[in-house]
JSON list of C-alpha atoms in Angstrom, two decimals:
[
{"chain": "A", "resi": 1, "resn": "ASP", "atom": "CA", "xyz": [185.48, 23.44, 105.45]},
{"chain": "A", "resi": 2, "resn": "ALA", "atom": "CA", "xyz": [189.15, 23.64, 106.42]},
{"chain": "A", "resi": 3, "resn": "LYS", "atom": "CA", "xyz": [191.81, 22.51, 103.99]},
{"chain": "A", "resi": 4, "resn": "THR", "atom": "CA", "xyz": [194.30, 19.72, 104.59]},
{"chain": "A", "resi": 5, "resn": "THR", "atom": "CA", "xyz": [197.89, 19.10, 103.55]},
{"chain": "A", "resi": 6, "resn": "GLN", "atom": "CA", "xyz": [199.25, 15.60, 103.03]},
{"chain": "A", "resi": 7, "resn": "PRO", "atom": "CA", "xyz": [202.47, 14.20, 101.58]},
{"chain": "A", "resi": 8, "resn": "THR", "atom": "CA", "xyz": [202.09, 13.14, 97.96]},
{"chain": "A", "resi": 9, "resn": "SER", "atom": "CA", "xyz": [203.38, 9.62, 98.51]},
{"chain": "A", "resi": 10, "resn": "MET", "atom": "CA", "xyz": [204.85, 7.32, 101.13]},
{"chain": "A", "resi": 11, "resn": "ASP", "atom": "CA", "xyz": [206.37, 3.84, 101.26]},
{"chain": "A", "resi": 12, "resn": "CYS", "atom": "CA", "xyz": [205.94, 1.25, 103.97]},
{"chain": "A", "resi": 13, "resn": "ALA", "atom": "CA", "xyz": [207.29, -2.26, 104.43]},
{"chain": "A", "resi": 14, "resn": "GLU", "atom": "CA", "xyz": [204.76, -5.04, 104.71]},
{"chain": "A", "resi": 15, "resn": "GLY", "atom": "CA", "xyz": [204.06, -5.92, 108.33]},
{"chain": "A", "resi": 16, "resn": "ARG", "atom": "CA", "xyz": [205.26, -2.59, 109.64]},
{"chain": "A", "resi": 17, "resn": "ALA", "atom": "CA", "xyz": [203.11, 0.26, 110.88]},
{"chain": "A", "resi": 18, "resn": "ALA", "atom": "CA", "xyz": [202.18, 2.87, 108.31]},
{"chain": "A", "resi": 19, "resn": "ASN", "atom": "CA", "xyz": [201.92, 6.37, 109.75]},
{"chain": "A", "resi": 20, "resn": "LEU", "atom": "CA", "xyz": [200.19, 8.85, 107.45]},
{"chain": "A", "resi": 21, "resn": "PRO", "atom": "CA", "xyz": [200.36, 12.50, 108.54]},
{"chain": "A", "resi": 22, "resn": "CYS", "atom": "CA", "xyz": [197.87, 15.24, 107.81]},
{"chain": "A", "resi": 23, "resn": "ASN", "atom": "CA", "xyz": [198.08, 18.94, 108.52]},
{"chain": "A", "resi": 24, "resn": "HIS", "atom": "CA", "xyz": [194.86, 20.87, 109.10]},
{"chain": "A", "resi": 25, "resn": "SER", "atom": "CA", "xyz": [196.08, 24.02, 110.81]},
{"chain": "A", "resi": 26, "resn": "THR", "atom": "CA", "xyz": [192.91, 26.02, 110.03]},
{"chain": "A", "resi": 27, "resn": "ILE", "atom": "CA", "xyz": [190.49, 23.48, 111.47]},
{"chain": "A", "resi": 28, "resn": "SER", "atom": "CA", "xyz": [187.51, 24.93, 113.34]},
{"chain": "A", "resi": 29, "resn": "GLY", "atom": "CA", "xyz": [186.24, 23.78, 116.69]},
{"chain": "A", "resi": 30, "resn": "ASN", "atom": "CA", "xyz": [183.24, 21.98, 115.22]},
{"chain": "A", "resi": 31, "resn": "GLU", "atom": "CA", "xyz": [185.12, 20.22, 112.43]},
{"chain": "A", "resi": 32, "resn": "TYR", "atom": "CA", "xyz": [185.90, 16.53, 112.53]},
{"chain": "A", "resi": 33, "resn": "VAL", "atom": "CA", "xyz": [188.87, 14.78, 110.94]},
{"chain": "A", "resi": 34, "resn": "TYR", "atom": "CA", "xyz": [187.90, 11.99, 108.54]},
{"chain": "A", "resi": 35, "resn": "TRP", "atom": "CA", "xyz": [190.05, 9.50, 106.71]},
{"chain": "A", "resi": 36, "resn": "TYR", "atom": "CA", "xyz": [189.08, 7.62, 103.56]},
{"chain": "A", "resi": 37, "resn": "ARG", "atom": "CA", "xyz": [191.12, 5.47, 101.25]},
{"chain": "A", "resi": 38, "resn": "GLN", "atom": "CA", "xyz": [190.74, 4.55, 97.61]},
{"chain": "A", "resi": 39, "resn": "ILE", "atom": "CA", "xyz": [192.16, 1.38, 96.22]},
{"chain": "A", "resi": 40, "resn": "HIS", "atom": "CA", "xyz": [192.84, 1.48, 92.49]},
{"chain": "A", "resi": 41, "resn": "SER", "atom": "CA", "xyz": [189.67, 1.52, 90.37]},
{"chain": "A", "resi": 42, "resn": "GLN", "atom": "CA", "xyz": [187.35, 1.37, 93.38]},
{"chain": "A", "resi": 43, "resn": "GLY", "atom": "CA", "xyz": [185.25, 3.95, 95.19]},
{"chain": "A", "resi": 44, "resn": "PRO", "atom": "CA", "xyz": [186.66, 5.59, 98.34]},
{"chain": "A", "resi": 45, "resn": "GLN", "atom": "CA", "xyz": [186.24, 3.63, 101.56]},
{"chain": "A", "resi": 46, "resn": "TYR", "atom": "CA", "xyz": [185.60, 5.18, 104.95]},
{"chain": "A", "resi": 47, "resn": "ILE", "atom": "CA", "xyz": [188.29, 4.36, 107.53]},
{"chain": "A", "resi": 48, "resn": "ILE", "atom": "CA", "xyz": [187.82, 6.39, 110.69]},
{"chain": "A", "resi": 49, "resn": "HIS", "atom": "CA", "xyz": [186.96, 9.82, 112.04]},
{"chain": "A", "resi": 50, "resn": "GLY", "atom": "CA", "xyz": [187.41, 11.82, 115.24]},
{"chain": "A", "resi": 51, "resn": "LEU", "atom": "CA", "xyz": [186.97, 15.23, 116.84]},
{"chain": "A", "resi": 52, "resn": "LYS", "atom": "CA", "xyz": [189.70, 15.62, 119.44]},
{"chain": "A", "resi": 53, "resn": "ASN", "atom": "CA", "xyz": [190.21, 12.29, 121.15]},
{"chain": "A", "resi": 54, "resn": "ASN", "atom": "CA", "xyz": [192.24, 9.49, 119.66]},
{"chain": "A", "resi": 55, "resn": "GLU", "atom": "CA", "xyz": [190.14, 6.85, 117.97]},
{"chain": "A", "resi": 56, "resn": "THR", "atom": "CA", "xyz": [190.70, 3.22, 117.10]},
{"chain": "A", "resi": 57, "resn": "ASN", "atom": "CA", "xyz": [188.71, 0.71, 115.11]},
{"chain": "A", "resi": 58, "resn": "GLU", "atom": "CA", "xyz": [189.39, -2.59, 113.39]},
{"chain": "A", "resi": 59, "resn": "MET", "atom": "CA", "xyz": [191.07, -0.88, 110.46]},
{"chain": "A", "resi": 60, "resn": "ALA", "atom": "CA", "xyz": [193.22, 1.86, 111.97]},
{"chain": "A", "resi": 61, "resn": "SER", "atom": "CA", "xyz": [193.99, 4.32, 114.72]},
{"chain": "A", "resi": 62, "resn": "LEU", "atom": "CA", "xyz": [193.63, 8.08, 114.49]},
{"chain": "A", "resi": 63, "resn": "ILE", "atom": "CA", "xyz": [195.87, 10.30, 116.59]},
{"chain": "A", "resi": 64, "resn": "ILE", "atom": "CA", "xyz": [194.88, 13.97, 116.78]},
{"chain": "A", "resi": 65, "resn": "THR", "atom": "CA", "xyz": [197.26, 16.48, 118.34]},
{"chain": "A", "resi": 66, "resn": "GLU", "atom": "CA", "xyz": [196.08, 18.44, 121.34]},
{"chain": "A", "resi": 67, "resn": "ASP", "atom": "CA", "xyz": [195.84, 21.68, 119.33]},
{"chain": "A", "resi": 68, "resn": "ARG", "atom": "CA", "xyz": [193.98, 19.72, 116.61]},
{"chain": "A", "resi": 69, "resn": "LYS", "atom": "CA", "xyz": [196.14, 21.24, 113.89]},
{"chain": "A", "resi": 70, "resn": "SER", "atom": "CA", "xyz": [197.42, 17.89, 112.70]},
{"chain": "A", "resi": 71, "resn": "SER", "atom": "CA", "xyz": [196.64, 14.20, 112.85]},
{"chain": "A", "resi": 72, "resn": "THR", "atom": "CA", "xyz": [198.15, 10.84, 112.00]},
{"chain": "A", "resi": 73, "resn": "LEU", "atom": "CA", "xyz": [196.44, 7.78, 110.63]},
{"chain": "A", "resi": 74, "resn": "ILE", "atom": "CA", "xyz": [198.12, 4.58, 111.76]},
{"chain": "A", "resi": 75, "resn": "LEU", "atom": "CA", "xyz": [197.73, 1.25, 110.01]},
{"chain": "A", "resi": 76, "resn": "PRO", "atom": "CA", "xyz": [199.33, -1.01, 112.64]},
{"chain": "A", "resi": 77, "resn": "HIS", "atom": "CA", "xyz": [200.44, -3.88, 110.41]},
{"chain": "A", "resi": 78, "resn": "ALA", "atom": "CA", "xyz": [200.36, -2.81, 106.78]},
{"chain": "A", "resi": 79, "resn": "THR", "atom": "CA", "xyz": [199.68, -5.43, 104.12]},
{"chain": "A", "resi": 80, "resn": "LEU", "atom": "CA", "xyz": [200.04, -5.27, 100.35]},
{"chain": "A", "resi": 81, "resn": "ARG", "atom": "CA", "xyz": [196.27, -4.74, 100.14]},
{"chain": "A", "resi": 82, "resn": "ASP", "atom": "CA", "xyz": [196.66, -1.46, 102.02]},
{"chain": "A", "resi": 83, "resn": "THR", "atom": "CA", "xyz": [198.34, 0.08, 98.98]},
{"chain": "A", "resi": 84, "resn": "ALA", "atom": "CA", "xyz": [195.96, 2.90, 98.12]},
{"chain": "A", "resi": 85, "resn": "VAL", "atom": "CA", "xyz": [195.44, 6.66, 98.10]},
{"chain": "A", "resi": 86, "resn": "TYR", "atom": "CA", "xyz": [194.57, 7.91, 101.59]},
{"chain": "A", "resi": 87, "resn": "TYR", "atom": "CA", "xyz": [192.50, 11.08, 101.94]},
{"chain": "A", "resi": 88, "resn": "CYS", "atom": "CA", "xyz": [192.42, 13.23, 105.07]},
{"chain": "A", "resi": 89, "resn": "ILE", "atom": "CA", "xyz": [189.34, 15.44, 105.22]},
{"chain": "A", "resi": 90, "resn": "VAL", "atom": "CA", "xyz": [187.95, 17.90, 107.74]},
{"chain": "A", "resi": 91, "resn": "ARG", "atom": "CA", "xyz": [184.27, 18.68, 107.83]},
{"chain": "A", "resi": 92, "resn": "SER", "atom": "CA", "xyz": [181.67, 19.90, 110.25]},
{"chain": "A", "resi": 93, "resn": "HIS", "atom": "CA", "xyz": [178.62, 17.91, 111.26]},
{"chain": "A", "resi": 94, "resn": "THR", "atom": "CA", "xyz": [176.24, 20.85, 111.08]},
{"chain": "A", "resi": 95, "resn": "GLY", "atom": "CA", "xyz": [175.26, 22.55, 107.87]},
{"chain": "A", "resi": 96, "resn": "GLY", "atom": "CA", "xyz": [178.16, 21.03, 105.98]},
{"chain": "A", "resi": 97, "resn": "PHE", "atom": "CA", "xyz": [176.96, 18.61, 103.39]},
{"chain": "A", "resi": 98, "resn": "LYS", "atom": "CA", "xyz": [179.90, 18.34, 101.07]},
{"chain": "A", "resi": 99, "resn": "THR", "atom": "CA", "xyz": [182.97, 16.30, 101.82]},
{"chain": "A", "resi": 100, "resn": "ILE", "atom": "CA", "xyz": [185.95, 17.98, 100.16]},
{"chain": "A", "resi": 101, "resn": "PHE", "atom": "CA", "xyz": [188.69, 15.63, 99.00]},
{"chain": "A", "resi": 102, "resn": "GLY", "atom": "CA", "xyz": [192.23, 16.79, 98.34]},
{"chain": "A", "resi": 103, "resn": "ALA", "atom": "CA", "xyz": [194.83, 14.91, 96.34]},
{"chain": "A", "resi": 104, "resn": "GLY", "atom": "CA", "xyz": [195.59, 12.48, 99.20]},
{"chain": "A", "resi": 105, "resn": "THR", "atom": "CA", "xyz": [198.70, 10.43, 99.98]},
{"chain": "A", "resi": 106, "resn": "ARG", "atom": "CA", "xyz": [199.58, 7.50, 97.77]},
{"chain": "A", "resi": 107, "resn": "LEU", "atom": "CA", "xyz": [200.79, 4.74, 100.10]},
{"chain": "A", "resi": 108, "resn": "PHE", "atom": "CA", "xyz": [202.89, 1.96, 98.61]},
{"chain": "A", "resi": 109, "resn": "VAL", "atom": "CA", "xyz": [203.24, -1.12, 100.80]},
{"chain": "A", "resi": 110, "resn": "LYS", "atom": "CA", "xyz": [206.22, -3.18, 99.68]},
{"chain": "A", "resi": 111, "resn": "ALA", "atom": "CA", "xyz": [206.99, -6.82, 100.34]},
{"chain": "B", "resi": 1, "resn": "GLU", "atom": "CA", "xyz": [181.07, -4.07, 99.69]},
{"chain": "B", "resi": 2, "resn": "THR", "atom": "CA", "xyz": [179.06, -0.98, 100.59]},
{"chain": "B", "resi": 3, "resn": "GLY", "atom": "CA", "xyz": [175.70, -1.91, 99.10]},
{"chain": "B", "resi": 4, "resn": "VAL", "atom": "CA", "xyz": [175.83, 1.11, 96.79]},
{"chain": "B", "resi": 5, "resn": "THR", "atom": "CA", "xyz": [175.46, 0.08, 93.17]},
{"chain": "B", "resi": 6, "resn": "GLN", "atom": "CA", "xyz": [176.07, 2.20, 90.10]},
{"chain": "B", "resi": 7, "resn": "SER", "atom": "CA", "xyz": [175.30, 1.65, 86.44]},
{"chain": "B", "resi": 8, "resn": "PRO", "atom": "CA", "xyz": [176.63, 1.52, 83.88]},
{"chain": "B", "resi": 9, "resn": "THR", "atom": "CA", "xyz": [180.20, 0.73, 84.95]},
{"chain": "B", "resi": 10, "resn": "HIS", "atom": "CA", "xyz": [181.72, 2.00, 81.72]},
{"chain": "B", "resi": 11, "resn": "LEU", "atom": "CA", "xyz": [180.39, 4.02, 78.82]},
{"chain": "B", "resi": 12, "resn": "ILE", "atom": "CA", "xyz": [181.62, 5.99, 75.85]},
{"chain": "B", "resi": 13, "resn": "LYS", "atom": "CA", "xyz": [179.88, 9.07, 74.47]},
{"chain": "B", "resi": 14, "resn": "THR", "atom": "CA", "xyz": [180.73, 11.75, 71.94]},
{"chain": "B", "resi": 15, "resn": "ARG", "atom": "CA", "xyz": [180.87, 15.49, 72.47]},
{"chain": "B", "resi": 16, "resn": "GLY", "atom": "CA", "xyz": [177.47, 17.14, 72.62]},
{"chain": "B", "resi": 17, "resn": "GLN", "atom": "CA", "xyz": [175.62, 14.00, 73.68]},
{"chain": "B", "resi": 18, "resn": "GLN", "atom": "CA", "xyz": [173.75, 13.52, 76.93]},
{"chain": "B", "resi": 19, "resn": "VAL", "atom": "CA", "xyz": [174.32, 10.85, 79.56]},
{"chain": "B", "resi": 20, "resn": "THR", "atom": "CA", "xyz": [172.39, 9.47, 82.52]},
{"chain": "B", "resi": 21, "resn": "LEU", "atom": "CA", "xyz": [174.15, 7.63, 85.32]},
{"chain": "B", "resi": 22, "resn": "ARG", "atom": "CA", "xyz": [172.26, 5.71, 87.98]},
{"chain": "B", "resi": 23, "resn": "CYS", "atom": "CA", "xyz": [172.86, 4.95, 91.62]},
{"chain": "B", "resi": 24, "resn": "SER", "atom": "CA", "xyz": [171.10, 2.69, 94.08]},
{"chain": "B", "resi": 25, "resn": "SER", "atom": "CA", "xyz": [171.88, 3.71, 97.63]},
{"chain": "B", "resi": 26, "resn": "GLN", "atom": "CA", "xyz": [172.57, 1.46, 100.59]},
{"chain": "B", "resi": 27, "resn": "SER", "atom": "CA", "xyz": [169.45, 0.23, 102.35]},
{"chain": "B", "resi": 28, "resn": "GLY", "atom": "CA", "xyz": [168.16, 2.78, 104.85]},
{"chain": "B", "resi": 29, "resn": "HIS", "atom": "CA", "xyz": [170.29, 5.65, 103.55]},
{"chain": "B", "resi": 30, "resn": "ASN", "atom": "CA", "xyz": [168.33, 8.79, 102.66]},
{"chain": "B", "resi": 31, "resn": "THR", "atom": "CA", "xyz": [171.06, 11.00, 101.21]},
{"chain": "B", "resi": 32, "resn": "VAL", "atom": "CA", "xyz": [172.96, 10.63, 97.96]},
{"chain": "B", "resi": 33, "resn": "SER", "atom": "CA", "xyz": [176.00, 12.62, 96.86]},
{"chain": "B", "resi": 34, "resn": "TRP", "atom": "CA", "xyz": [177.67, 12.63, 93.46]},
{"chain": "B", "resi": 35, "resn": "TYR", "atom": "CA", "xyz": [181.36, 13.18, 92.81]},
{"chain": "B", "resi": 36, "resn": "GLN", "atom": "CA", "xyz": [183.47, 13.55, 89.68]},
{"chain": "B", "resi": 37, "resn": "GLN", "atom": "CA", "xyz": [186.99, 12.14, 89.77]},
{"chain": "B", "resi": 38, "resn": "ALA", "atom": "CA", "xyz": [189.37, 13.00, 86.95]},
{"chain": "B", "resi": 39, "resn": "LEU", "atom": "CA", "xyz": [192.39, 10.80, 86.42]},
{"chain": "B", "resi": 40, "resn": "GLY", "atom": "CA", "xyz": [195.00, 11.31, 89.15]},
{"chain": "B", "resi": 41, "resn": "GLN", "atom": "CA", "xyz": [192.85, 13.66, 91.22]},
{"chain": "B", "resi": 42, "resn": "GLY", "atom": "CA", "xyz": [190.66, 13.40, 94.27]},
{"chain": "B", "resi": 43, "resn": "PRO", "atom": "CA", "xyz": [186.88, 13.26, 93.94]},
{"chain": "B", "resi": 44, "resn": "GLN", "atom": "CA", "xyz": [185.18, 16.63, 93.37]},
{"chain": "B", "resi": 45, "resn": "PHE", "atom": "CA", "xyz": [181.75, 17.24, 94.92]},
{"chain": "B", "resi": 46, "resn": "ILE", "atom": "CA", "xyz": [178.99, 17.79, 92.34]},
{"chain": "B", "resi": 47, "resn": "PHE", "atom": "CA", "xyz": [175.82, 17.86, 94.44]},
{"chain": "B", "resi": 48, "resn": "GLN", "atom": "CA", "xyz": [173.87, 16.12, 97.15]},
{"chain": "B", "resi": 49, "resn": "TYR", "atom": "CA", "xyz": [170.22, 15.04, 97.28]},
{"chain": "B", "resi": 50, "resn": "TYR", "atom": "CA", "xyz": [168.13, 14.63, 100.40]},
{"chain": "B", "resi": 51, "resn": "ARG", "atom": "CA", "xyz": [164.39, 13.90, 100.37]},
{"chain": "B", "resi": 52, "resn": "GLU", "atom": "CA", "xyz": [164.31, 14.23, 96.60]},
{"chain": "B", "resi": 53, "resn": "GLU", "atom": "CA", "xyz": [165.68, 17.77, 96.61]},
{"chain": "B", "resi": 54, "resn": "GLU", "atom": "CA", "xyz": [169.11, 19.13, 95.79]},
{"chain": "B", "resi": 55, "resn": "ASN", "atom": "CA", "xyz": [170.69, 19.98, 99.10]},
{"chain": "B", "resi": 56, "resn": "GLY", "atom": "CA", "xyz": [174.01, 21.49, 98.14]},
{"chain": "B", "resi": 57, "resn": "ARG", "atom": "CA", "xyz": [176.06, 21.92, 95.00]},
{"chain": "B", "resi": 58, "resn": "GLY", "atom": "CA", "xyz": [179.71, 22.20, 94.13]},
{"chain": "B", "resi": 59, "resn": "ASN", "atom": "CA", "xyz": [181.29, 24.27, 91.37]},
{"chain": "B", "resi": 60, "resn": "PHE", "atom": "CA", "xyz": [179.63, 22.53, 88.41]},
{"chain": "B", "resi": 61, "resn": "PRO", "atom": "CA", "xyz": [177.56, 24.14, 85.62]},
{"chain": "B", "resi": 62, "resn": "PRO", "atom": "CA", "xyz": [173.78, 23.66, 85.30]},
{"chain": "B", "resi": 63, "resn": "ARG", "atom": "CA", "xyz": [174.23, 21.04, 82.57]},
{"chain": "B", "resi": 64, "resn": "PHE", "atom": "CA", "xyz": [175.01, 18.72, 85.48]},
{"chain": "B", "resi": 65, "resn": "SER", "atom": "CA", "xyz": [171.67, 17.86, 87.03]},
{"chain": "B", "resi": 66, "resn": "GLY", "atom": "CA", "xyz": [170.22, 15.13, 89.14]},
{"chain": "B", "resi": 67, "resn": "LEU", "atom": "CA", "xyz": [167.21, 13.44, 90.59]},
{"chain": "B", "resi": 68, "resn": "GLN", "atom": "CA", "xyz": [166.46, 11.47, 93.70]},
{"chain": "B", "resi": 69, "resn": "PHE", "atom": "CA", "xyz": [163.51, 9.09, 93.78]},
{"chain": "B", "resi": 70, "resn": "PRO", "atom": "CA", "xyz": [161.23, 8.12, 96.68]},
{"chain": "B", "resi": 71, "resn": "ASN", "atom": "CA", "xyz": [163.25, 4.93, 97.19]},
{"chain": "B", "resi": 72, "resn": "TYR", "atom": "CA", "xyz": [166.35, 7.16, 97.57]},
{"chain": "B", "resi": 73, "resn": "SER", "atom": "CA", "xyz": [167.95, 5.97, 94.36]},
{"chain": "B", "resi": 74, "resn": "SER", "atom": "CA", "xyz": [169.40, 8.72, 92.21]},
{"chain": "B", "resi": 75, "resn": "GLU", "atom": "CA", "xyz": [170.37, 9.77, 88.71]},
{"chain": "B", "resi": 76, "resn": "LEU", "atom": "CA", "xyz": [173.07, 12.10, 87.46]},
{"chain": "B", "resi": 77, "resn": "ASN", "atom": "CA", "xyz": [172.41, 13.70, 84.09]},
{"chain": "B", "resi": 78, "resn": "VAL", "atom": "CA", "xyz": [175.01, 15.55, 82.07]},
{"chain": "B", "resi": 79, "resn": "ASN", "atom": "CA", "xyz": [173.96, 17.45, 78.94]},
{"chain": "B", "resi": 80, "resn": "ALA", "atom": "CA", "xyz": [176.09, 18.76, 76.09]},
{"chain": "B", "resi": 81, "resn": "LEU", "atom": "CA", "xyz": [179.04, 16.56, 76.99]},
{"chain": "B", "resi": 82, "resn": "GLU", "atom": "CA", "xyz": [182.51, 18.02, 76.73]},
{"chain": "B", "resi": 83, "resn": "LEU", "atom": "CA", "xyz": [185.84, 16.22, 76.49]},
{"chain": "B", "resi": 84, "resn": "ASP", "atom": "CA", "xyz": [186.71, 17.35, 80.04]},
{"chain": "B", "resi": 85, "resn": "ASP", "atom": "CA", "xyz": [183.69, 15.49, 81.37]},
{"chain": "B", "resi": 86, "resn": "SER", "atom": "CA", "xyz": [185.64, 12.27, 80.91]},
{"chain": "B", "resi": 87, "resn": "ALA", "atom": "CA", "xyz": [186.03, 10.96, 84.46]},
{"chain": "B", "resi": 88, "resn": "LEU", "atom": "CA", "xyz": [184.97, 8.44, 87.05]},
{"chain": "B", "resi": 89, "resn": "TYR", "atom": "CA", "xyz": [181.59, 9.43, 88.49]},
{"chain": "B", "resi": 90, "resn": "LEU", "atom": "CA", "xyz": [181.08, 8.28, 92.04]},
{"chain": "B", "resi": 91, "resn": "CYS", "atom": "CA", "xyz": [177.87, 8.02, 93.98]},
{"chain": "B", "resi": 92, "resn": "ALA", "atom": "CA", "xyz": [177.91, 7.98, 97.78]},
{"chain": "B", "resi": 93, "resn": "SER", "atom": "CA", "xyz": [175.03, 7.32, 100.12]},
{"chain": "B", "resi": 94, "resn": "SER", "atom": "CA", "xyz": [174.74, 8.28, 103.74]},
{"chain": "B", "resi": 95, "resn": "LEU", "atom": "CA", "xyz": [172.21, 8.57, 106.52]},
{"chain": "B", "resi": 96, "resn": "ARG", "atom": "CA", "xyz": [171.32, 12.08, 107.47]},
{"chain": "B", "resi": 97, "resn": "VAL", "atom": "CA", "xyz": [169.78, 12.46, 110.88]},
{"chain": "B", "resi": 98, "resn": "THR", "atom": "CA", "xyz": [169.30, 15.66, 112.86]},
{"chain": "B", "resi": 99, "resn": "ALA", "atom": "CA", "xyz": [172.85, 16.75, 112.11]},
{"chain": "B", "resi": 100, "resn": "ASN", "atom": "CA", "xyz": [174.74, 15.91, 108.96]},
{"chain": "B", "resi": 101, "resn": "THR", "atom": "CA", "xyz": [176.68, 13.11, 110.55]},
{"chain": "B", "resi": 102, "resn": "GLY", "atom": "CA", "xyz": [177.74, 9.79, 109.22]},
{"chain": "B", "resi": 103, "resn": "GLU", "atom": "CA", "xyz": [180.32, 8.52, 106.85]},
{"chain": "B", "resi": 104, "resn": "LEU", "atom": "CA", "xyz": [179.85, 8.23, 103.12]},
{"chain": "B", "resi": 105, "resn": "PHE", "atom": "CA", "xyz": [179.49, 4.83, 101.46]},
{"chain": "B", "resi": 106, "resn": "PHE", "atom": "CA", "xyz": [180.70, 4.90, 97.87]},
{"chain": "B", "resi": 107, "resn": "GLY", "atom": "CA", "xyz": [179.83, 2.80, 94.89]},
{"chain": "B", "resi": 108, "resn": "GLU", "atom": "CA", "xyz": [182.43, 1.53, 92.44]},
{"chain": "B", "resi": 109, "resn": "GLY", "atom": "CA", "xyz": [181.72, 4.35, 90.03]},
{"chain": "B", "resi": 110, "resn": "SER", "atom": "CA", "xyz": [180.78, 4.84, 86.39]},
{"chain": "B", "resi": 111, "resn": "ARG", "atom": "CA", "xyz": [183.68, 5.56, 84.07]},
{"chain": "B", "resi": 112, "resn": "LEU", "atom": "CA", "xyz": [182.64, 7.96, 81.33]},
{"chain": "B", "resi": 113, "resn": "THR", "atom": "CA", "xyz": [184.78, 8.58, 78.28]},
{"chain": "B", "resi": 114, "resn": "VAL", "atom": "CA", "xyz": [183.85, 11.46, 75.99]},
{"chain": "B", "resi": 115, "resn": "LEU", "atom": "CA", "xyz": [185.33, 11.34, 72.49]}
]
């Protein structure tokens, strides 16, 4: 599975959009981009995933660049409860059974 | 809530002891993965079980072993505990179909402290 690079930490004002970048320059054609988040003392929570098209669900939007070497997770209206560590992961859907987590980005949402 | 339950939530052991952690997967999920998360780090993949067999393993020694039962629940066993085994142990269930698709649903974890 390809590796990802994320900033260590980011701040965001409550009510504003939080844009979390992820670099995955070695991603393969069959690898998807997944995002999870982990709120303090809880297990990671799935947010969204995509292959090459932009995706949106009730939690967030995922923007993947055309060359697929980077992506951005967007929380449209961040709240204090969105303070968490956000993990960007790439994994294939065939033969790959382990989801590799990096260190993630610690997002602080401030009032 | 994900429907994945783990027990116990906290426990303390001493070096050399053995520990068993338990996980009940979300209804309908046939695959269970275990992760170790040290303080300040991301979760590290230990192994995955599918149809009661180990289906992939990370870089962990053989003293880390597991079981999956017919109802898809699972156990993680760690023998000869070391201080570095102190961590949050996370169980994740998922539904494996023809391809290994689907997101992981995590439990709240079992926090193990080894003294």
